[in-house]
Coordinates of N, CA, C and O in Angstrom, one line a residue:
L111 N 33.4 -16.5 31.9 CA 34.7 -16.0 31.2 C 35.0 -17.0 30.4 O 35.4 -17.8 29.5
Y112 N 33.9 -18.4 31.1 CA 34.4 -20.2 30.8 C 33.8 -19.8 29.4 O 34.3 -19.8 27.8
R113 N 32.4 -19.6 29.1 CA 31.5 -18.9 27.4 C 32.7 -18.5 27.1 O 31.7 -18.9 25.9
L114 N 33.1 -17.7 27.2 CA 33.8 -16.1 26.5 C 35.5 -17.1 26.0 O 35.8 -17.5 24.5
W115 N 35.7 -17.9 26.9 CA 37.3 -19.0 26.1 C 36.6 -19.6 24.7 O 36.8 -20.6 24.0
R116 N 35.4 -20.4 25.5 CA 34.5 -20.8 24.2 C 34.1 -20.9 23.0 O 33.9 -21.4 22.1
R117 N 33.3 -19.1 23.0 CA 33.0 -18.7 21.9 C 34.8 -18.5 20.9 O 35.3 -18.4 19.9
K118 N 35.4 -17.4 21.8 CA 37.0 -18.0 20.6 C 37.8 -19.2 20.4 O 38.9 -18.6 20.2
T119 N 37.3 -19.6 21.5 CA 38.2 -20.8 20.8 C 37.3 -21.4 20.2 O 37.6 -22.3 19.5
G120 N 35.7 -21.2 19.0 CA 34.8 -21.6 18.3 C 34.4 -22.8 19.1 O 33.5 -23.7 18.0
Q121 N 34.3 -23.3 20.4 CA 33.5 -24.4 21.0 C 32.2 -24.3 20.7 O 31.5 -24.7 21.5
E122 N 32.1 -23.1 20.8 CA 30.3 -22.4 20.9 C 30.3 -21.3 20.3 O 31.0 -20.5 19.7
E123 N 28.6 -21.0 19.3 CA 28.4 -20.1 18.9 C 28.4 -18.7 19.7 O 28.5 -18.6 21.0
A124 N 28.7 -17.5 19.1 CA 28.5 -16.0 19.2 C 26.9 -15.9 20.5 O 25.8 -17.0 19.3
K125 N 26.1 -15.5 21.2 CA 25.2 -15.4 21.9 C 24.5 -15.0 20.8 O 24.8 -14.1 20.1
M126 N 23.0 -15.8 20.5 CA 21.5 -15.0 19.8 C 21.1 -14.2 20.8 O 21.2 -13.1 22.0
E127 N 20.9 -13.2 20.1 CA 20.1 -11.8 19.7 C 18.4 -11.8 21.1 O 18.3 -12.3 19.8
N128 N 18.4 -11.9 21.6 CA 16.8 -12.1 22.3 C 16.6 -10.6 22.7 O 16.8 -9.7 22.3
E129 N 14.8 -10.5 23.5 CA 14.2 -9.4 22.3 C 15.3 -8.5 23.4 O 15.0 -7.2 22.9
A130 N 15.7 -8.7 24.3 CA 16.4 -7.7 25.5 C 17.7 -7.2 24.7 O 17.1 -5.6 24.5
M131 N 18.5 -7.6 23.8 CA 18.7 -6.4 22.8 C 18.7 -6.1 22.1 O 18.8 -5.0 21.2
M132 N 17.6 -6.9 21.1 CA 17.3 -6.5 19.7 C 16.4 -4.9 20.3 O 16.3 -4.3 19.4
L133 N 15.1 -4.7 21.6 CA 15.3 -3.5 21.9 C 16.1 -2.6 22.0 O 15.9 -1.7 22.1
G134 N 16.9 -2.8 22.9 CA 18.5 -2.1 22.9 C 18.9 -1.7 21.3 O 18.8 -0.3 21.6
H135 N 19.3 -2.5 20.6 CA 19.5 -1.6 19.3 C 18.5 -0.8 18.6 O 19.1 0.5 18.4
A136 N 17.3 -1.3 19.1 CA 16.5 -0.4 17.8 C 16.7 0.9 18.4 O 15.8 2.0 17.9
L137 N 16.8 0.6 20.3 CA 16.2 2.4 20.9 C 17.4 2.3 20.7 O 17.2 4.4 21.0
E138 N 19.4 2.4 20.3 CA 20.3 3.2 20.3 C 20.0 4.7 20.1 O 20.6 5.7 19.8
D139 N 19.7 4.9 18.6 CA 19.5 5.7 17.7 C 18.9 6.8 18.5 O 19.2 8.5 18.9
A140 N 17.3 6.9 19.6 CA 16.6 7.2 20.7 C 17.1 8.1 21.9 O 17.2 9.3 22.2
V141 N 18.4 7.7 22.0 CA 18.6 7.3 23.6 C 20.3 9.0 23.1 O 20.4 9.6 23.9
A142 N 20.8 8.3 21.8 CA 21.5 9.4 21.4 C 21.5 10.4 20.3 O 21.5 11.7 21.2
R143 N 20.0 10.4 20.1 CA 19.5 11.8 20.1 C 19.1 12.8 21.6 O 19.1 13.5 21.5
L144 N 18.3 11.7 22.3 CA 18.1 12.9 23.7 C 19.5 13.0 24.5 O 19.3 14.1 24.4
Y145 N 20.3 11.7 24.9 CA 22.1 12.9 24.4 C 22.2 14.6 23.8 O 21.9 14.8 24.7
A146 N 21.4 14.4 22.7 CA 22.4 15.3 22.2 C 21.1 16.5 22.0 O 22.2 17.7 22.3
D147 N 20.1 16.3 22.2 CA 19.7 17.4 22.2 C 19.6 17.8 23.7 O 19.4 19.2 23.9
T148 N 20.1 17.3 24.7 CA 20.1 17.0 26.4 C 21.7 18.1 26.1 O 21.6 19.4 27.3
T149 N 22.7 17.5 25.7 CA 23.5 18.1 25.2 C 24.0 19.6 25.2 O 25.1 21.0 24.6
G150 N 23.6 19.4 23.6 CA 24.3 19.9 22.3 C 24.9 19.4 21.8 O 26.3 20.4 21.0
A151 N 25.7 18.4 21.6 CA 26.6 17.7 21.3 C 25.9 17.3 19.9 O 25.0 17.2 19.6
Y152 N 27.3 17.2 18.9 CA 26.9 16.3 17.3 C 28.0 15.3 17.9 O 28.7 14.9 17.9
I153 N 26.7 13.8 17.0 CA 27.0 11.8 17.5 C 27.2 12.4 16.5 O 26.7 13.4 14.8
I154 N 28.6 11.7 15.9 CA 28.8 11.9 14.4 C 27.9 10.7 13.7 O 28.2 9.9 13.9
P155 N 27.5 11.0 12.3 CA 26.4 10.1 12.0 C 27.1 9.0 11.4 O 26.6 8.7 11.5
S156 N 28.3 9.0 10.6 CA 29.6 7.7 10.1 C 30.4 7.0 11.1 O 30.1 6.1 11.2
S157 N 29.6 7.6 13.1 CA 29.7 6.5 13.4 C 28.0 5.4 14.0 O 29.1 4.0 15.4
A158 N 27.6 6.0 13.6 CA 26.2 4.6 14.1 C 26.0 3.6 12.8 O 27.8 3.0 11.6
G159 N 25.7 2.4 13.4 CA 25.7 0.9 12.8 C 27.5 0.2 12.7 O 27.8 0.2 14.3
D160 N 27.5 -0.5 13.2 CA 28.7 -2.0 13.5 C 30.0 -1.9 12.6 O 29.8 -1.9 11.8
W161 N 31.2 -1.9 13.4 CA 31.9 -1.4 13.1 C 33.2 -1.7 14.3 O 32.9 -1.0 14.9
I162 N 34.8 -2.0 13.9 CA 34.8 -2.4 15.1 C 36.2 -1.6 14.9 O 37.1 -1.6 13.8
A163 N 37.1 -1.0 15.9 CA 38.3 -0.5 16.2 C 38.9 -1.8 16.8 O 39.0 -2.0 17.6
R164 N 40.4 -1.8 16.4 CA 41.4 -2.1 16.8 C 42.7 -1.5 17.2 O 43.2 -1.2 16.7
D165 N 43.0 -2.3 18.4 CA 44.3 -2.2 18.8 C 45.4 -2.5 17.2 O 46.1 -3.6 17.2
T166 N 46.0 -1.9 17.8 CA 46.5 -1.7 16.1 C 48.4 -3.1 17.3 O 48.5 -3.2 16.3
A167 N 48.6 -2.9 17.7 CA 49.6 -3.6 18.0 C 49.2 -5.3 18.3 O 50.0 -6.1 18.4
K168 N 48.0 -5.2 19.3 CA 47.6 -6.0 20.0 C 45.8 -6.4 19.2 O 44.8 -6.0 19.4
G169 N 45.8 -7.3 18.1 CA 44.8 -7.0 17.1 C 43.5 -8.0 18.4 O 42.6 -7.6 17.5
Y170 N 44.1 -8.5 18.9 CA 43.0 -9.0 19.9 C 41.5 -7.9 20.5 O 41.1 -8.7 21.1
L171 N 42.6 -7.8 20.6 CA 41.9 -6.2 21.8 C 41.3 -5.0 20.1 O 41.6 -4.3 19.2
Q172 N 40.0 -5.4 20.3 CA 38.6 -4.6 20.1 C 37.6 -4.3 21.0 O 37.5 -5.0 21.4
V173 N 37.7 -3.1 20.1 CA 35.7 -2.4 20.7 C 34.9 -1.8 19.3 O 34.9 -1.4 18.5
S174 N 32.9 -1.7 20.4 CA 32.9 -1.5 18.9 C 31.9 -0.3 19.7 O 31.0 -0.4 20.2
P175 N 32.4 0.9 19.2 CA 31.4 2.2 20.7 C 30.3 1.6 19.6 O 30.0 2.3 18.9
D176 N 29.2 2.5 20.3 CA 27.8 2.7 19.8 C 27.7 4.6 18.4 O 27.1 3.9 17.8
R177 N 28.0 4.9 19.2 CA 28.7 6.3 19.1 C 29.4 7.0 19.1 O 30.7 6.5 20.0
L178 N 30.5 7.6 19.0 CA 31.6 9.0 19.0 C 30.2 10.2 18.2 O 29.4 10.6 18.3
Y179 N 31.1 11.0 19.7 CA 30.2 12.5 19.3 C 31.5 12.9 19.8 O 32.6 13.1 20.1
Y180 N 30.6 15.4 18.9 CA 32.0 16.2 19.6 C 30.8 17.0 21.0 O 29.3 16.8 20.8
P181 N 31.9 17.4 22.0 CA 30.7 17.5 22.5 C 30.3 19.5 22.5 O 31.0 19.7 21.2
A182 N 29.6 19.8 22.9 CA 28.8 21.2 23.1 C 29.7 22.0 22.6 O 31.1 22.3 23.5
G183 N 30.3 23.0 21.1 CA 30.7 24.0 21.2 C 32.7 23.5 20.3 O 33.9 24.8 21.0
A184 N 33.0 22.4 21.1 CA 34.0 21.5 20.2 C 34.7 21.6 18.8 O 33.6 21.5 18.6
V185 N 35.6 21.8 18.6 CA 36.0 22.1 17.8 C 35.5 20.0 17.1 O 36.1 20.7 17.1
R186 N 35.3 20.4 16.0 CA 34.7 19.4 15.3 C 37.1 18.8 15.1 O 37.2 18.4 13.3
K187 N 37.2 18.3 15.9 CA 38.4 17.6 14.7 C 38.6 16.4 15.8 O 38.1 16.0 16.7
K188 N 39.5 15.6 15.4 CA 40.2 13.8 15.7 C 39.9 14.3 17.2 O 39.6 12.9 17.4
S189 N 40.8 15.3 18.0 CA 40.8 15.0 19.4 C 40.5 15.0 20.2 O 40.3 15.0 20.9
E190 N 39.2 16.0 19.6 CA 37.8 16.2 20.5 C 37.1 14.5 20.2 O 36.5 15.2 21.2
R191 N 37.3 13.7 20.3 CA 36.0 12.7 19.6 C 36.0 12.7 21.0 O 37.1 12.2 22.5
R192 N 35.1 12.3 21.5 CA 34.4 11.6 22.4 C 33.5 9.9 22.4 O 33.0 10.5 21.0
I193 N 33.7 8.4 23.0 CA 32.7 7.7 23.0 C 31.8 8.7 23.8 O 31.4 8.6 24.8
L194 N 30.0 7.8 23.1 CA 29.4 7.5 23.8 C 28.8 5.9 23.7 O 28.5 5.0 22.7
E195 N 28.7 5.3 24.8 CA 28.2 3.8 25.0 C 26.3 4.1 25.4 O 25.7 5.2 26.3
I196 N 25.8 3.2 24.8 CA 24.9 3.6 25.1 C 23.6 2.4 25.5 O 23.9 0.8 25.7
K197 N 22.8 2.6 26.3 CA 22.1 1.3 27.4 C 20.9 1.6 27.5 O 20.0 2.5 27.6
T198 N 20.2 0.4 27.7 CA 18.5 0.8 27.4 C 18.9 -0.9 28.9 O 19.3 -1.8 28.7
T199 N 17.9 -1.0 30.0 CA 17.6 -1.8 31.6 C 15.8 -1.1 31.4 O 16.2 -0.8 31.8
S200 N 16.3 -2.5 31.9 CA 14.5 -2.2 33.4 C 15.1 -2.3 34.4 O 14.5 -2.1 35.5
L201 N 16.5 -2.0 34.6 CA 16.2 -1.8 36.0 C 17.2 -0.4 36.8 O 16.8 0.4 35.5
A202 N 16.3 0.5 37.9 CA 17.1 1.6 37.7 C 18.7 1.6 37.9 O 19.5 0.5 38.9
V203 N 19.3 2.7 37.8 CA 20.4 3.1 37.9 C 21.1 4.5 38.5 O 20.0 5.0 38.4
D204 N 22.0 3.9 39.2 CA 21.8 4.9 40.2 C 23.5 6.0 39.6 O 23.9 5.5 39.2
K205 N 23.3 7.3 39.2 CA 24.6 7.6 39.1 C 25.3 8.2 39.0 O 26.4 8.4 38.9
E206 N 25.3 8.0 40.6 CA 26.6 8.0 41.1 C 27.0 6.8 41.2 O 28.4 6.3 42.0
D207 N 26.5 5.5 40.1 CA 26.7 4.3 41.1 C 26.6 3.2 40.0 O 25.8 2.5 39.7
I208 N 27.4 3.4 38.8 CA 26.5 3.1 37.5 C 27.1 1.7 37.3 O 27.9 1.2 38.7
P209 N 26.1 0.9 36.6 CA 27.0 -0.9 36.7 C 28.6 -0.8 36.7 O 28.9 0.0 35.8
S210 N 29.5 -1.5 37.8 CA 30.9 -1.7 37.0 C 31.4 -2.4 35.3 O 32.5 -2.0 35.0
Y211 N 30.0 -3.4 35.2 CA 30.4 -3.4 33.5 C 30.4 -2.4 32.7 O 31.3 -2.4 31.3
W212 N 30.2 -0.9 32.4 CA 29.6 -0.1 32.0 C 30.5 0.4 32.0 O 31.6 0.9 31.3
Y213 N 31.6 0.7 33.5 CA 32.8 1.9 33.8 C 34.3 0.6 33.0 O 34.2 1.0 32.5
C214 N 33.7 -0.6 33.3 CA 35.1 -1.8 32.6 C 34.4 -1.0 30.9 O 36.0 -0.9 30.0
Q215 N 33.9 -1.0 30.6 CA 33.9 -1.1 28.4 C 33.4 0.2 28.6 O 34.7 -0.1 27.7
V216 N 33.4 1.3 29.2 CA 34.0 2.4 28.3 C 36.1 2.7 28.6 O 35.9 3.7 27.9
Q217 N 36.1 2.3 29.8 CA 37.5 2.6 30.2 C 38.5 2.2 29.0 O 39.1 2.2 28.4
Y218 N 37.7 0.1 28.5 CA 38.8 -0.8 27.5 C 38.4 0.3 25.6 O 39.4 0.2 25.2
Q219 N 36.7 0.5 25.2 CA 36.4 1.9 25.0 C 37.6 2.4 24.6 O 38.3 2.5 23.5
M220 N 37.4 3.6 25.8 CA 38.6 4.4 25.2 C 40.3 4.7 25.7 O 41.4 5.0 24.5
G221 N 40.7 3.1 26.0 CA 42.1 2.8 26.2 C 42.5 2.2 24.2 O 43.2 2.3 24.6
V222 N 41.8 1.3 24.1 CA 42.0 1.1 22.4 C 41.7 2.1 21.4 O 42.7 2.1 20.8
M223 N 41.0 2.7 22.1 CA 40.6 4.0 21.2 C 42.2 5.1 20.7 O 41.5 6.0 20.0
G224 N 42.2 5.1 21.9 CA 42.7 6.6 23.0 C 42.4 8.0 22.6 O 42.6 8.8 22.4
I225 N 41.1 7.6 23.0 CA 40.3 8.7 23.5 C 40.4 8.9 25.0 O 39.7 8.2 25.7
G226 N 40.1 10.4 25.7 CA 39.8 9.9 26.6 C 38.8 10.3 27.7 O 38.8 10.4 29.5
H227 N 38.1 10.5 26.9 CA 36.4 10.7 27.4 C 35.3 10.2 26.7 O 35.9 10.0 25.6
A228 N 34.8 9.8 27.2 CA 33.9 9.0 27.3 C 32.4 9.0 28.3 O 32.2 10.0 29.3
T229 N 30.2 8.4 27.2 CA 29.5 8.7 27.9 C 29.3 7.7 28.2 O 29.1 7.5 27.6
V230 N 28.4 7.6 29.1 CA 27.2 6.0 29.5 C 25.6 7.0 29.6 O 26.0 7.2 30.4
A231 N 25.5 7.3 28.2 CA 24.0 7.4 28.1 C 22.8 6.7 28.7 O 23.1 5.2 27.8
W232 N 22.0 6.4 29.2 CA 21.2 5.6 29.3 C 19.6 5.3 29.3 O 18.8 6.7 30.2
L233 N 18.5 4.4 28.7 CA 17.5 4.8 29.0 C 16.5 3.5 29.4 O 17.3 2.7 29.8
S234 N 16.5 4.1 30.9 CA 15.5 3.5 32.3 C 13.6 3.1 32.5 O 12.9 3.9 32.2
G235 N 13.7 2.2 32.6 CA 12.0 1.9 33.0 C 11.5 1.5 34.2 O 10.3 1.1 34.3
F236 N 12.5 1.2 35.1 CA 11.9 1.6 36.4 C 12.8 3.8 37.2 O 13.8 2.3 37.3
P237 N 12.4 2.9 38.4 CA 10.4 2.6 38.3 C 9.6 3.3 38.3 O 8.5 3.7 37.4
R238 N 9.7 4.9 36.6 CA 8.9 4.7 35.2 C 10.1 4.7 34.0 O 11.2 5.7 34.9
L239 N 10.4 5.5 32.9 CA 11.1 5.8 32.7 C 12.0 7.0 32.2 O 11.2 8.0 32.8
H240 N 12.9 6.9 31.9 CA 14.0 8.0 33.0 C 15.0 7.9 31.9 O 15.5 7.3 31.7
F241 N 15.8 9.1 31.3 CA 16.8 9.3 31.1 C 18.1 10.4 31.8 O 18.1 11.0 32.3
D242 N 19.6 9.7 31.3 CA 20.7 10.1 32.1 C 22.0 10.0 31.2 O 21.9 9.1 29.8
Y243 N 22.5 10.7 32.0 CA 24.0 10.0 31.5 C 25.6 11.1 32.7 O 25.0 11.4 33.2
K244 N 26.3 9.5 32.5 CA 27.6 9.8 32.7 C 29.0 10.6 32.2 O 28.7 9.0 31.1
D245 N 29.4 11.0 32.1 CA 30.5 11.8 31.8 C 31.5 11.4 33.0 O 31.4 10.6 33.6
I246 N 32.8 9.5 31.6 CA 34.0 9.5 32.8 C 34.9 9.6 32.2 O 34.9 9.3 30.6
E247 N 36.1 10.0 32.7 CA 38.0 10.2 31.9 C 37.9 8.9 32.3 O 38.5 7.9 32.6
F248 N 39.6 8.6 31.2 CA 40.0 7.6 31.4 C 40.6 7.4 32.3 O 41.2 9.0 32.8
N249 N 40.8 6.3 33.1 CA 41.7 5.9 33.2 C 43.3 4.6 33.5 O 43.0 3.9 33.4
A250 N 44.3 6.0 33.1 CA 45.5 5.2 33.0 C 45.8 3.7 33.6 O 45.6 2.1 32.6
T251 N 45.6 3.9 35.1 CA 46.5 2.6 35.7 C 44.8 1.4 35.3 O 45.1 0.4 35.9
F252 N 43.9 1.9 35.8 CA 43.0 1.0 35.4 C 42.5 -0.3 34.3 O 42.5 -1.0 33.9
Y253 N 42.8 1.5 33.4 CA 43.1 -0.1 32.1 C 44.3 -0.8 32.0 O 43.8 -2.3 31.4
G254 N 45.3 -0.4 32.4 CA 46.0 -1.0 32.8 C 45.9 -2.1 33.0 O 46.8 -3.6 32.7
L255 N 45.9 -2.4 34.0 CA 44.7 -4.0 35.0 C 44.4 -4.6 34.4 O 43.8 -6.3 34.2
L256 N 43.2 -4.1 33.4 CA 42.1 -4.5 32.8 C 42.4 -4.8 31.6 O 43.0 -6.5 31.1
I257 N 43.9 -4.6 31.0 CA 44.7 -5.5 29.6 C 46.0 -6.4 30.7 O 45.5 -7.1 29.2
A258 N 46.2 -5.5 31.4 CA 47.1 -7.0 31.8 C 45.3 -8.6 32.0 O 46.8 -9.3 31.4
E259 N 45.0 -8.2 32.7 CA 43.9 -8.8 32.6 C 43.7 -10.1 31.3 O 43.4 -11.6 31.1
I260 N 43.4 -9.4 30.4 CA 42.6 -9.4 28.5 C 43.8 -10.3 28.2 O 43.8 -11.6 28.1
D261 N 45.4 -9.2 28.0 CA 46.6 -10.3 28.6 C 46.9 -11.8 28.2 O 46.6 -12.5 27.7
R262 N 46.6 -12.0 29.7 CA 46.2 -13.2 29.9 C 45.5 -14.5 29.5 O 46.1 -14.9 29.7
F263 N 43.8 -13.8 29.7 CA 43.3 -14.4 29.5 C 43.7 -14.9 27.3 O 43.4 -16.0 27.2
W264 N 43.8 -14.5 27.0 CA 44.5 -14.6 25.6 C 45.7 -15.3 24.7 O 45.8 -16.1 24.5
N265 N 46.7 -14.5 26.3 CA 47.6 -15.7 25.5 C 47.9 -17.0 26.2 O 48.1 -17.8 25.8
T266 N 46.5 -17.4 27.5 CA 47.1 -18.5 27.5 C 45.5 -19.2 28.0 O 46.0 -20.8 27.0
N267 N 45.5 -18.5 28.0 CA 43.4 -19.1 27.7 C 43.3 -19.8 26.4 O 43.2 -21.3 26.1
V268 N 42.7 -18.9 25.5 CA 42.7 -19.0 23.9 C 44.2 -19.3 23.2 O 43.4 -20.0 22.7
L269 N 45.0 -18.9 23.5 CA 45.8 -19.3 22.1 C 46.8 -20.8 23.0 O 46.9 -20.5 22.2
Q270 N 46.7 -21.1 24.3 CA 47.1 -22.3 24.4 C 46.1 -23.3 24.7 O 46.2 -24.3 24.8
N271 N 44.9 -23.4 24.2 CA 43.6 -23.7 25.2 C 43.4 -24.4 25.9 O 43.0 -26.0 26.4
I272 N 43.9 -22.9 27.2 CA 43.1 -23.5 28.2 C 42.6 -23.1 28.5 O 42.2 -22.7 28.9
P273 N 41.2 -23.8 29.9 CA 40.1 -23.7 29.2 C 40.7 -22.8 30.6 O 41.0 -23.6 32.2
P274 N 39.9 -21.9 31.8 CA 39.4 -21.2 33.3 C 38.6 -22.0 33.8 O 38.1 -22.8 32.9
S275 N 38.7 -21.1 34.6 CA 37.9 -23.0 35.4 C 35.8 -22.1 35.4 O 35.9 -21.0 34.6
P276 N 35.7 -23.5 35.5 CA 34.3 -22.8 34.5 C 33.4 -22.2 35.9 O 32.0 -21.6 35.7
E277 N 33.6 -21.6 37.3 CA 32.9 -20.8 37.8 C 32.1 -19.4 37.0 O 33.0 -18.4 36.8

């Protein structure tokens, strides 16, 4: 949190892309294609690339999902869109216990964008190359708690330039 505060207050440059991040970005199309081929989902082509969605009331709430998609058989209208967050990892991932920061990330994305469903799809290199995915429903209670913490951080630490604990 301390490093994030330093970045948000202009005291530290954004994190440089390391090899793992570069490989993750390079593999996004492949993982999205695996997801589409496995589920029949339609990946919205214009959702690839770097773009940002912002909350209209609180501009500091912004997200950049990896892709948007329509589930197999869905009518292709805005209300049916879903978020596809793509991960590549060298760790073993338990589908029933995904990393908590993945869950937090998609809850935040769904809340900011007003989308009720998301999927995390991943390619893991451990113990062998493996593809899987998990569908996640929006949890309004969790999102409210998450936003309360973000609001506190933004309004207290960033706007008032009060550093959080460096722990």
